[in-house]
PDB file of C-alpha atoms and ligand atoms in Angstrom:
ATOM      1  CA  MET A 281      65.698   3.248 -19.816  1.00 94.00           C
ATOM      2  CA  ILE A 282      62.953   0.654 -20.391  1.00 97.00           C
ATOM      3  CA  GLN A 283      62.193  -2.233 -18.107  1.00 97.00           C
ATOM      4  CA  VAL A 284      59.566  -4.757 -19.108  1.00 98.00           C
ATOM      5  CA  ARG A 285      58.572  -7.335 -16.556  1.00 97.00           C
ATOM      6  CA  GLN A 286      56.264 -10.270 -17.169  1.00 98.00           C
ATOM      7  CA  LEU A 287      54.291  -8.308 -19.727  1.00 98.00           C
ATOM      8  CA  THR A 288      51.242 -10.045 -21.068  1.00 98.00           C
ATOM      9  CA  LYS A 289      48.649  -8.900 -23.557  1.00 98.00           C
ATOM     10  CA  SER A 290      45.563 -10.806 -24.578  1.00 98.00           C
ATOM     11  CA  PHE A 291      42.769  -9.982 -26.968  1.00 97.00           C
ATOM     12  CA  GLY A 292      39.936 -12.067 -25.565  1.00 96.00           C
ATOM     13  CA  ASN A 293      41.217 -15.648 -25.666  1.00 95.00           C
ATOM     14  CA  LEU A 294      44.106 -14.787 -27.887  1.00 97.00           C
ATOM     15  CA  HIS A 295      47.298 -14.590 -25.803  1.00 97.00           C
ATOM     16  CA  VAL A 296      49.513 -12.387 -27.908  1.00 98.00           C
ATOM     17  CA  LEU A 297      52.295 -11.540 -25.436  1.00 98.00           C
ATOM     18  CA  LYS A 298      53.270 -14.158 -22.889  1.00 98.00           C
ATOM     19  CA  LYS A 299      55.236 -12.913 -19.879  1.00 97.00           C
ATOM     20  CA  ILE A 300      57.795 -10.864 -21.716  1.00 98.00           C
ATOM     21  CA  ASP A 301      60.871  -9.651 -19.854  1.00 98.00           C
ATOM     22  CA  ALA A 302      63.138  -7.128 -21.520  1.00 98.00           C
ATOM     23  CA  GLN A 303      65.490  -4.292 -20.671  1.00 97.00           C
ATOM     24  CA  ILE A 304      66.621  -1.552 -22.965  1.00 98.00           C
ATOM     25  CA  LYS A 305      69.542   0.633 -21.963  1.00 97.00           C
ATOM     26  CA  ARG A 306      69.857   4.317 -22.717  1.00 97.00           C
ATOM     27  CA  GLN A 307      71.252   4.855 -26.235  1.00 97.00           C
ATOM     28  CA  GLU A 308      70.865   1.211 -27.107  1.00 98.00           C
ATOM     29  CA  VAL A 309      69.596   0.214 -30.567  1.00 98.00           C
ATOM     30  CA  VAL A 310      67.534  -2.947 -30.383  1.00 98.00           C
ATOM     31  CA  CYS A 311      66.025  -4.654 -33.421  1.00 98.00           C
ATOM     32  CA  ILE A 312      63.121  -7.008 -33.089  1.00 98.00           C
ATOM     33  CA  ILE A 313      62.734  -9.681 -35.704  1.00 98.00           C
ATOM     34  CA  GLY A 314      60.377 -12.631 -35.979  1.00 97.00           C
ATOM     35  CA  PRO A 315      57.564 -14.157 -37.966  1.00 97.00           C
ATOM     36  CA  SER A 316      54.363 -12.349 -38.775  1.00 96.00           C
ATOM     37  CA  GLY A 317      51.818 -12.611 -35.983  1.00 97.00           C
ATOM     38  CA  SER A 318      54.424 -13.243 -33.282  1.00 98.00           C
ATOM     39  CA  GLY A 319      53.422 -10.076 -31.355  1.00 98.00           C
ATOM     40  CA  LYS A 320      56.104  -7.610 -32.442  1.00 98.00           C
ATOM     41  CA  SER A 321      53.721  -4.710 -33.140  1.00 98.00           C
ATOM     42  CA  THR A 322      51.636  -5.406 -30.030  1.00 98.00           C
ATOM     43  CA  PHE A 323      54.851  -5.333 -27.972  1.00 98.00           C
ATOM     44  CA  LEU A 324      55.848  -1.921 -29.333  1.00 98.00           C
ATOM     45  CA  ARG A 325      52.300  -0.623 -28.925  1.00 97.00           C
ATOM     46  CA  CYS A 326      52.294  -1.634 -25.267  1.00 96.00           C
ATOM     47  CA  LEU A 327      55.434   0.439 -24.685  1.00 95.00           C
ATOM     48  CA  ASN A 328      53.654   3.709 -25.481  1.00 90.00           C
ATOM     49  CA  LEU A 329      50.196   2.622 -24.358  1.00 91.00           C
ATOM     50  CA  LEU A 330      48.632   2.415 -27.772  1.00 93.00           C
ATOM     51  CA  GLU A 331      47.635  -0.925 -26.315  1.00 95.00           C
ATOM     52  CA  GLU A 332      46.930  -1.418 -22.659  1.00 94.00           C
ATOM     53  CA  PRO A 333      48.944  -4.360 -21.282  1.00 95.00           C
ATOM     54  CA  SER A 334      46.845  -7.094 -19.670  1.00 96.00           C
ATOM     55  CA  SER A 335      49.374  -7.645 -16.865  1.00 96.00           C
ATOM     56  CA  GLY A 336      52.975  -7.080 -15.947  1.00 96.00           C
ATOM     57  CA  GLU A 337      54.990  -3.909 -15.703  1.00 95.00           C
ATOM     58  CA  VAL A 338      56.500  -1.435 -18.107  1.00 96.00           C
ATOM     59  CA  LEU A 339      58.872   1.090 -16.584  1.00 95.00           C
ATOM     60  CA  ILE A 340      60.149   3.958 -18.620  1.00 93.00           C
ATOM     61  CA  GLY A 341      62.895   5.945 -16.970  1.00 89.00           C
ATOM     62  CA  GLY A 342      61.781   4.337 -13.720  1.00 87.00           C
ATOM     63  CA  ALA A 343      58.112   5.368 -13.994  1.00 88.00           C
ATOM     64  CA  ASN A 344      55.539   2.625 -14.314  1.00 92.00           C
ATOM     65  CA  ILE A 345      53.467   3.622 -17.344  1.00 91.00           C
ATOM     66  CA  MET A 346      50.447   1.693 -16.128  1.00 88.00           C
ATOM     67  CA  ASP A 347      50.179   3.665 -12.876  1.00 86.00           C
ATOM     68  CA  ARG A 348      46.994   5.661 -12.821  1.00 80.00           C
ATOM     69  CA  GLN A 349      49.055   8.713 -11.792  1.00 82.00           C
ATOM     70  CA  THR A 350      51.201   8.483 -14.917  1.00 81.00           C
ATOM     71  CA  ASN A 351      50.226  10.941 -17.610  1.00 84.00           C
ATOM     72  CA  ILE A 352      49.603   8.986 -20.831  1.00 84.00           C
ATOM     73  CA  ASN A 353      50.250  12.023 -23.006  1.00 84.00           C
ATOM     74  CA  ALA A 354      53.568  12.621 -21.282  1.00 85.00           C
ATOM     75  CA  ILE A 355      54.562   8.996 -21.979  1.00 86.00           C
ATOM     76  CA  ARG A 356      53.576   9.326 -25.638  1.00 86.00           C
ATOM     77  CA  GLN A 357      55.711  12.432 -25.937  1.00 88.00           C
ATOM     78  CA  LYS A 358      58.634  10.654 -24.341  1.00 92.00           C
ATOM     79  CA  VAL A 359      58.251   7.631 -26.600  1.00 95.00           C
ATOM     80  CA  GLY A 360      58.029   8.540 -30.271  1.00 95.00           C
ATOM     81  CA  MET A 361      56.637   6.084 -32.774  1.00 96.00           C
ATOM     82  CA  VAL A 362      56.972   5.614 -36.516  1.00 97.00           C
ATOM     83  CA  PHE A 363      54.679   3.204 -38.325  1.00 96.00           C
ATOM     84  CA  GLN A 364      54.791   1.251 -41.558  1.00 95.00           C
ATOM     85  CA  GLN A 365      52.058   3.532 -42.929  1.00 94.00           C
ATOM     86  CA  PHE A 366      53.356   7.038 -42.547  1.00 91.00           C
ATOM     87  CA  ASN A 367      50.042   8.531 -41.337  1.00 92.00           C
ATOM     88  CA  LEU A 368      50.837  12.089 -42.391  1.00 97.00           C
ATOM     89  CA  PHE A 369      47.952  14.529 -42.501  1.00 97.00           C
ATOM     90  CA  PRO A 370      47.207  14.787 -46.231  1.00 97.00           C
ATOM     91  CA  HIS A 371      45.963  18.356 -46.122  1.00 98.00           C
ATOM     92  CA  LYS A 372      49.032  19.664 -44.312  1.00 98.00           C
ATOM     93  CA  THR A 373      52.445  20.391 -45.798  1.00 98.00           C
ATOM     94  CA  SER A 374      55.593  18.605 -44.575  1.00 98.00           C
ATOM     95  CA  LEU A 375      56.388  21.543 -42.347  1.00 98.00           C
ATOM     96  CA  GLU A 376      52.846  21.788 -40.992  1.00 98.00           C
ATOM     97  CA  ASN A 377      52.803  18.047 -40.224  1.00 98.00           C
ATOM     98  CA  ILE A 378      55.844  18.646 -38.040  1.00 98.00           C
ATOM     99  CA  THR A 379      54.829  21.927 -36.408  1.00 98.00           C
ATOM    100  CA  MET A 380      51.274  20.855 -35.472  1.00 96.00           C
ATOM    101  CA  GLY A 381      52.322  18.882 -32.436  1.00 94.00           C
ATOM    102  CA  LEU A 382      54.775  21.552 -31.375  1.00 95.00           C
ATOM    103  CA  ILE A 383      52.093  24.200 -31.409  1.00 96.00           C
ATOM    104  CA  LYS A 384      49.297  22.073 -29.875  1.00 93.00           C
ATOM    105  CA  LEU A 385      51.177  19.868 -27.408  1.00 91.00           C
ATOM    106  CA  LYS A 386      54.424  21.714 -26.692  1.00 91.00           C
ATOM    107  CA  LYS A 387      52.754  25.123 -26.778  1.00 93.00           C
ATOM    108  CA  CYS A 388      55.381  26.580 -29.108  1.00 95.00           C
ATOM    109  CA  SER A 389      54.676  29.829 -30.981  1.00 96.00           C
ATOM    110  CA  LYS A 390      54.202  29.398 -34.727  1.00 97.00           C
ATOM    111  CA  ALA A 391      57.571  30.995 -35.426  1.00 97.00           C
ATOM    112  CA  GLU A 392      59.387  28.824 -32.905  1.00 97.00           C
ATOM    113  CA  ALA A 393      57.661  25.703 -34.236  1.00 97.00           C
ATOM    114  CA  GLU A 394      58.608  26.560 -37.846  1.00 98.00           C
ATOM    115  CA  GLU A 395      62.225  27.178 -36.966  1.00 98.00           C
ATOM    116  CA  LYS A 396      62.418  23.832 -35.218  1.00 98.00           C
ATOM    117  CA  GLY A 397      60.485  22.156 -37.999  1.00 98.00           C
ATOM    118  CA  ARG A 398      62.871  23.432 -40.662  1.00 98.00           C
ATOM    119  CA  LYS A 399      65.867  22.183 -38.675  1.00 98.00           C
ATOM    120  CA  LEU A 400      64.258  18.754 -38.442  1.00 98.00           C
ATOM    121  CA  LEU A 401      63.513  18.718 -42.176  1.00 98.00           C
ATOM    122  CA  GLU A 402      67.170  19.436 -42.740  1.00 97.00           C
ATOM    123  CA  LYS A 403      68.135  16.611 -40.454  1.00 97.00           C
ATOM    124  CA  VAL A 404      66.156  14.132 -42.554  1.00 97.00           C
ATOM    125  CA  GLY A 405      67.415  15.632 -45.815  1.00 97.00           C
ATOM    126  CA  LEU A 406      64.219  17.363 -46.846  1.00 98.00           C
ATOM    127  CA  SER A 407      64.892  21.114 -46.496  1.00 97.00           C
ATOM    128  CA  GLU A 408      63.519  21.640 -49.999  1.00 97.00           C
ATOM    129  CA  LYS A 409      60.197  19.978 -49.244  1.00 98.00           C
ATOM    130  CA  ALA A 410      58.866  22.166 -46.401  1.00 98.00           C
ATOM    131  CA  ASP A 411      55.892  23.447 -48.356  1.00 98.00           C
ATOM    132  CA  VAL A 412      55.062  20.251 -50.248  1.00 98.00           C
ATOM    133  CA  TYR A 413      51.982  18.119 -49.496  1.00 98.00           C
ATOM    134  CA  PRO A 414      52.366  14.382 -48.721  1.00 98.00           C
ATOM    135  CA  ARG A 415      50.744  13.328 -52.024  1.00 97.00           C
ATOM    136  CA  ASN A 416      53.612  15.044 -53.861  1.00 98.00           C
ATOM    137  CA  LEU A 417      56.313  13.241 -51.866  1.00 97.00           C
ATOM    138  CA  SER A 418      57.697   9.785 -52.519  1.00 97.00           C
ATOM    139  CA  GLY A 419      57.091   7.090 -49.927  1.00 97.00           C
ATOM    140  CA  GLY A 420      60.636   7.430 -48.644  1.00 97.00           C
ATOM    141  CA  GLN A 421      60.238  11.199 -48.290  1.00 98.00           C
ATOM    142  CA  GLN A 422      56.903  10.792 -46.504  1.00 98.00           C
ATOM    143  CA  GLN A 423      58.479   8.378 -44.057  1.00 98.00           C
ATOM    144  CA  ARG A 424      61.303  10.794 -43.375  1.00 98.00           C
ATOM    145  CA  VAL A 425      58.764  13.563 -42.650  1.00 98.00           C
ATOM    146  CA  ALA A 426      57.043  11.135 -40.256  1.00 98.00           C
ATOM    147  CA  ILE A 427      60.342  10.550 -38.487  1.00 98.00           C
ATOM    148  CA  ALA A 428      60.955  14.329 -38.263  1.00 98.00           C
ATOM    149  CA  ARG A 429      57.459  14.774 -36.864  1.00 97.00           C
ATOM    150  CA  ALA A 430      58.107  12.176 -34.160  1.00 97.00           C
ATOM    151  CA  LEU A 431      61.490  13.804 -33.340  1.00 97.00           C
ATOM    152  CA  ALA A 432      59.818  17.166 -32.903  1.00 97.00           C
ATOM    153  CA  MET A 433      58.385  16.013 -29.592  1.00 95.00           C
ATOM    154  CA  GLU A 434      61.975  15.461 -28.370  1.00 95.00           C
ATOM    155  CA  PRO A 435      61.341  11.845 -27.440  1.00 96.00           C
ATOM    156  CA  GLU A 436      63.787   9.942 -25.265  1.00 96.00           C
ATOM    157  CA  ILE A 437      62.976   6.728 -27.084  1.00 97.00           C
ATOM    158  CA  MET A 438      61.972   6.076 -30.673  1.00 98.00           C
ATOM    159  CA  LEU A 439      59.963   3.019 -31.675  1.00 98.00           C
ATOM    160  CA  PHE A 440      59.851   1.971 -35.317  1.00 98.00           C
ATOM    161  CA  ASP A 441      57.375  -0.625 -36.549  1.00 98.00           C
ATOM    162  CA  GLU A 442      58.562  -1.912 -39.913  1.00 97.00           C
ATOM    163  CA  PRO A 443      59.322   1.625 -41.140  1.00 97.00           C
ATOM    164  CA  THR A 444      60.476   0.490 -44.597  1.00 97.00           C
ATOM    165  CA  SER A 445      58.027  -2.317 -45.318  1.00 96.00           C
ATOM    166  CA  ALA A 446      55.617  -0.156 -47.319  1.00 95.00           C
ATOM    167  CA  LEU A 447      58.381   1.399 -49.436  1.00 96.00           C
ATOM    168  CA  ASP A 448      59.542   0.648 -52.938  1.00 94.00           C
ATOM    169  CA  PRO A 449      62.974  -0.974 -52.698  1.00 94.00           C
ATOM    170  CA  GLU A 450      64.872   2.029 -54.043  1.00 95.00           C
ATOM    171  CA  MET A 451      63.583   4.176 -51.148  1.00 96.00           C
ATOM    172  CA  VAL A 452      64.455   1.854 -48.302  1.00 97.00           C
ATOM    173  CA  GLY A 453      68.062   3.009 -48.092  1.00 96.00           C
ATOM    174  CA  GLU A 454      67.303   6.711 -47.500  1.00 97.00           C
ATOM    175  CA  VAL A 455      65.038   5.908 -44.567  1.00 97.00           C
ATOM    176  CA  LEU A 456      67.515   3.449 -43.040  1.00 97.00           C
ATOM    177  CA  GLN A 457      70.228   6.075 -43.373  1.00 97.00           C
ATOM    178  CA  VAL A 458      68.167   8.587 -41.383  1.00 97.00           C
ATOM    179  CA  MET A 459      67.720   5.901 -38.705  1.00 98.00           C
ATOM    180  CA  LYS A 460      71.428   5.127 -38.663  1.00 97.00           C
ATOM    181  CA  ASN A 461      72.187   8.821 -38.180  1.00 97.00           C
ATOM    182  CA  LEU A 462      69.760   8.922 -35.280  1.00 97.00           C
ATOM    183  CA  ALA A 463      71.462   5.926 -33.693  1.00 96.00           C
ATOM    184  CA  GLN A 464      74.788   7.633 -34.098  1.00 96.00           C
ATOM    185  CA  ASP A 465      73.400  10.727 -32.347  1.00 96.00           C
ATOM    186  CA  GLY A 466      72.696   8.467 -29.374  1.00 97.00           C
ATOM    187  CA  MET A 467      68.921   7.977 -29.651  1.00 98.00           C
ATOM    188  CA  THR A 468      67.521   4.976 -27.820  1.00 98.00           C
ATOM    189  CA  MET A 469      65.688   2.985 -30.435  1.00 98.00           C
ATOM    190  CA  ILE A 470      63.599  -0.155 -30.803  1.00 98.00           C
ATOM    191  CA  ILE A 471      63.036  -1.202 -34.368  1.00 98.00           C
ATOM    192  CA  VAL A 472      60.870  -3.975 -35.722  1.00 98.00           C
ATOM    193  CA  THR A 473      62.335  -4.792 -39.087  1.00 97.00           C
ATOM    194  CA  HIS A 474      62.768  -7.381 -41.809  1.00 95.00           C
ATOM    195  CA  GLU A 475      65.902  -5.576 -43.052  1.00 95.00           C
ATOM    196  CA  MET A 476      68.467  -8.033 -41.787  1.00 95.00           C
ATOM    197  CA  GLY A 477      71.381  -6.107 -43.290  1.00 95.00           C
ATOM    198  CA  PHE A 478      70.338  -3.050 -41.327  1.00 96.00           C
ATOM    199  CA  ALA A 479      69.802  -5.056 -38.125  1.00 97.00           C
ATOM    200  CA  ARG A 480      73.241  -6.614 -38.450  1.00 96.00           C
ATOM    201  CA  GLU A 481      74.905  -3.246 -38.981  1.00 95.00           C
ATOM    202  CA  ALA A 482      72.953  -0.952 -36.726  1.00 96.00           C
ATOM    203  CA  ALA A 483      71.688  -3.035 -33.789  1.00 98.00           C
ATOM    204  CA  ASP A 484      73.494  -3.430 -30.504  1.00 98.00           C
ATOM    205  CA  ARG A 485      71.157  -6.296 -29.753  1.00 98.00           C
ATOM    206  CA  ILE A 486      68.545  -8.295 -31.577  1.00 98.00           C
ATOM    207  CA  LEU A 487      65.465  -9.878 -30.073  1.00 98.00           C
ATOM    208  CA  PHE A 488      63.834 -12.799 -31.911  1.00 98.00           C
ATOM    209  CA  MET A 489      60.139 -12.978 -31.115  1.00 98.00           C
ATOM    210  CA  ASP A 490      58.114 -16.111 -31.719  1.00 98.00           C
ATOM    211  CA  GLN A 491      54.564 -16.849 -30.596  1.00 97.00           C
ATOM    212  CA  GLY A 492      54.361 -14.078 -28.062  1.00 98.00           C
ATOM    213  CA  THR A 493      57.711 -14.654 -26.399  1.00 98.00           C
ATOM    214  CA  ILE A 494      61.260 -13.453 -26.854  1.00 98.00           C
ATOM    215  CA  LEU A 495      62.634 -16.781 -27.850  1.00 98.00           C
ATOM    216  CA  GLU A 496      66.247 -15.668 -28.189  1.00 97.00           C
ATOM    217  CA  GLU A 497      68.326 -12.518 -27.986  1.00 97.00           C
ATOM    218  CA  GLY A 498      71.884 -11.547 -28.565  1.00 98.00           C
ATOM    219  CA  THR A 499      74.288  -9.412 -30.557  1.00 98.00           C
ATOM    220  CA  PRO A 500      73.876  -9.553 -34.322  1.00 97.00           C
ATOM    221  CA  GLU A 501      76.884 -11.838 -34.472  1.00 97.00           C
ATOM    222  CA  GLU A 502      75.380 -14.180 -31.858  1.00 97.00           C
ATOM    223  CA  LEU A 503      71.984 -14.279 -33.436  1.00 97.00           C
ATOM    224  CA  PHE A 504      72.877 -14.450 -37.111  1.00 96.00           C
ATOM    225  CA  ASN A 505      75.936 -16.652 -36.861  1.00 95.00           C
ATOM    226  CA  HIS A 506      75.580 -18.687 -33.664  1.00 96.00           C
ATOM    227  CA  SER A 507      71.871 -18.883 -32.990  1.00 96.00           C
ATOM    228  CA  LYS A 508      70.978 -21.411 -30.310  1.00 96.00           C
ATOM    229  CA  GLN A 509      67.380 -22.009 -31.273  1.00 96.00           C
ATOM    230  CA  GLU A 510      66.299 -24.036 -34.259  1.00 96.00           C
ATOM    231  CA  ARG A 511      63.246 -21.783 -34.747  1.00 96.00           C
ATOM    232  CA  THR A 512      65.498 -18.757 -35.053  1.00 97.00           C
ATOM    233  CA  ARG A 513      67.693 -20.506 -37.634  1.00 96.00           C
ATOM    234  CA  GLU A 514      64.633 -21.617 -39.560  1.00 96.00           C
ATOM    235  CA  PHE A 515      63.303 -18.053 -39.627  1.00 96.00           C
ATOM    236  CA  LEU A 516      66.631 -16.672 -40.745  1.00 96.00           C
ATOM    237  CA  ARG A 517      66.977 -19.288 -43.477  1.00 94.00           C
ATOM    238  CA  LYS A 518      63.616 -18.202 -44.906  1.00 92.00           C
ATOM    239  CA  ILE A 519      64.253 -14.488 -44.734  1.00 88.00           C
ATOM    240  CA  LEU A 520      67.934 -14.199 -45.711  1.00 79.00           C
TER     241      LEU A 520
HETATM  242  P1  ADP B 640      53.400  -8.958 -35.623  1.00 81.56           P
HETATM  243  O1  ADP B 640      53.583  -7.496 -35.546  1.00 81.56           O
HETATM  244  O2  ADP B 640      54.539  -9.761 -35.070  1.00 81.56           O
HETATM  245  O3  ADP B 640      53.056  -9.437 -36.987  1.00 81.56           O
HETATM  246  P2  ADP B 640      51.000  -8.420 -34.070  1.00 81.56           P
HETATM  247  O4  ADP B 640      51.461  -7.893 -32.772  1.00 81.56           O
HETATM  248  O5  ADP B 640      50.504  -7.447 -35.056  1.00 81.56           O
HETATM  249  O6  ADP B 640      52.153  -9.361 -34.701  1.00 81.56           O
HETATM  250  O7  ADP B 640      49.848  -9.470 -33.839  1.00 81.56           O
HETATM  251  C1  ADP B 640      49.976 -10.584 -32.988  1.00 81.56           C
HETATM  252  C2  ADP B 640      48.649 -11.299 -32.918  1.00 81.56           C
HETATM  253  O8  ADP B 640      47.732 -10.460 -32.260  1.00 81.56           O
HETATM  254  C3  ADP B 640      48.015 -11.628 -34.234  1.00 81.56           C
HETATM  255  O9  ADP B 640      47.411 -12.876 -34.155  1.00 81.56           O
HETATM  256  C4  ADP B 640      47.022 -10.552 -34.434  1.00 81.56           C
HETATM  257  O10 ADP B 640      45.954 -10.946 -35.250  1.00 81.56           O
HETATM  258  C5  ADP B 640      46.535 -10.264 -33.020  1.00 81.56           C
HETATM  259  N1  ADP B 640      46.100  -8.882 -32.808  1.00 81.56           N
HETATM  260  C6  ADP B 640      46.830  -7.779 -32.898  1.00 81.56           C
HETATM  261  N2  ADP B 640      46.115  -6.695 -32.615  1.00 81.56           N
HETATM  262  C7  ADP B 640      44.870  -7.135 -32.283  1.00 81.56           C
HETATM  263  C8  ADP B 640      43.643  -6.492 -31.873  1.00 81.56           C
HETATM  264  N3  ADP B 640      43.558  -5.136 -31.721  1.00 81.56           N
HETATM  265  N4  ADP B 640      42.582  -7.252 -31.669  1.00 81.56           N
HETATM  266  C9  ADP B 640      42.640  -8.606 -31.807  1.00 81.56           C
HETATM  267  N5  ADP B 640      43.752  -9.289 -32.174  1.00 81.56           N
HETATM  268  C10 ADP B 640      44.839  -8.562 -32.426  1.00 81.56           C
HETATM  269 MG1   MG B 641      53.611  -6.037 -36.997  1.00 81.56          MG
END
């Protein structure tokens, strides 16, 4: 589904991603862990062209996203993204936050968009909150609306960048549960997270990033219990 070859990204003299190779299979759930500043967010952002890679290749469903012929908006619809900060529109209700993209980008009628939006709210457990504004939702509820909004575009891949890091501890579980359900439905997902319990349970594979490279990868069992790299073990000791 995703092929990354020799991907590099630099900001001026700062070499943030150094020749990254990675492959993500359809329906695979991959968690990315690693220290702050190691390039995790930049890597995700390169996959949907929020950042332009400096060199290398990113193929999504076989199409090179850096080709001039490739339609950036089409890529962004195919690859949904959820951020640490939920970025909901404050002056729109939950339902409107979800239907906006459907009406503007997918050219749905208002009625069609609302029907779809309500189904998505149900999927994330927020049927009751359709007409509520973000300021009257908890952080966990806002993040679930953000997930529903991303799903509205019917992405083939979902990227999550520390989706629970801005949440109070008691709200982390409800968001992780929505993500687990998505994984069970067969969504292809890449998730940057510090939630090691979630990674262990939900990930098919874990990538450990360090200083702009994927230093080690493996199943949760391999990475958490039989890591080969001292840097990985050191990171896990600190975080667990
Ligand atoms: P992580 O998500 O693993 O914490 P990031 O990908 O956010 O790491 O950042 C990796 C490095 O790239 C950091 O040193 C960060 O300061 C730098 N960086 C990220 N985005 C930019 C940018 N737009 N301009 C300059 N430097 C950036
Ligand atoms: Mg980050």
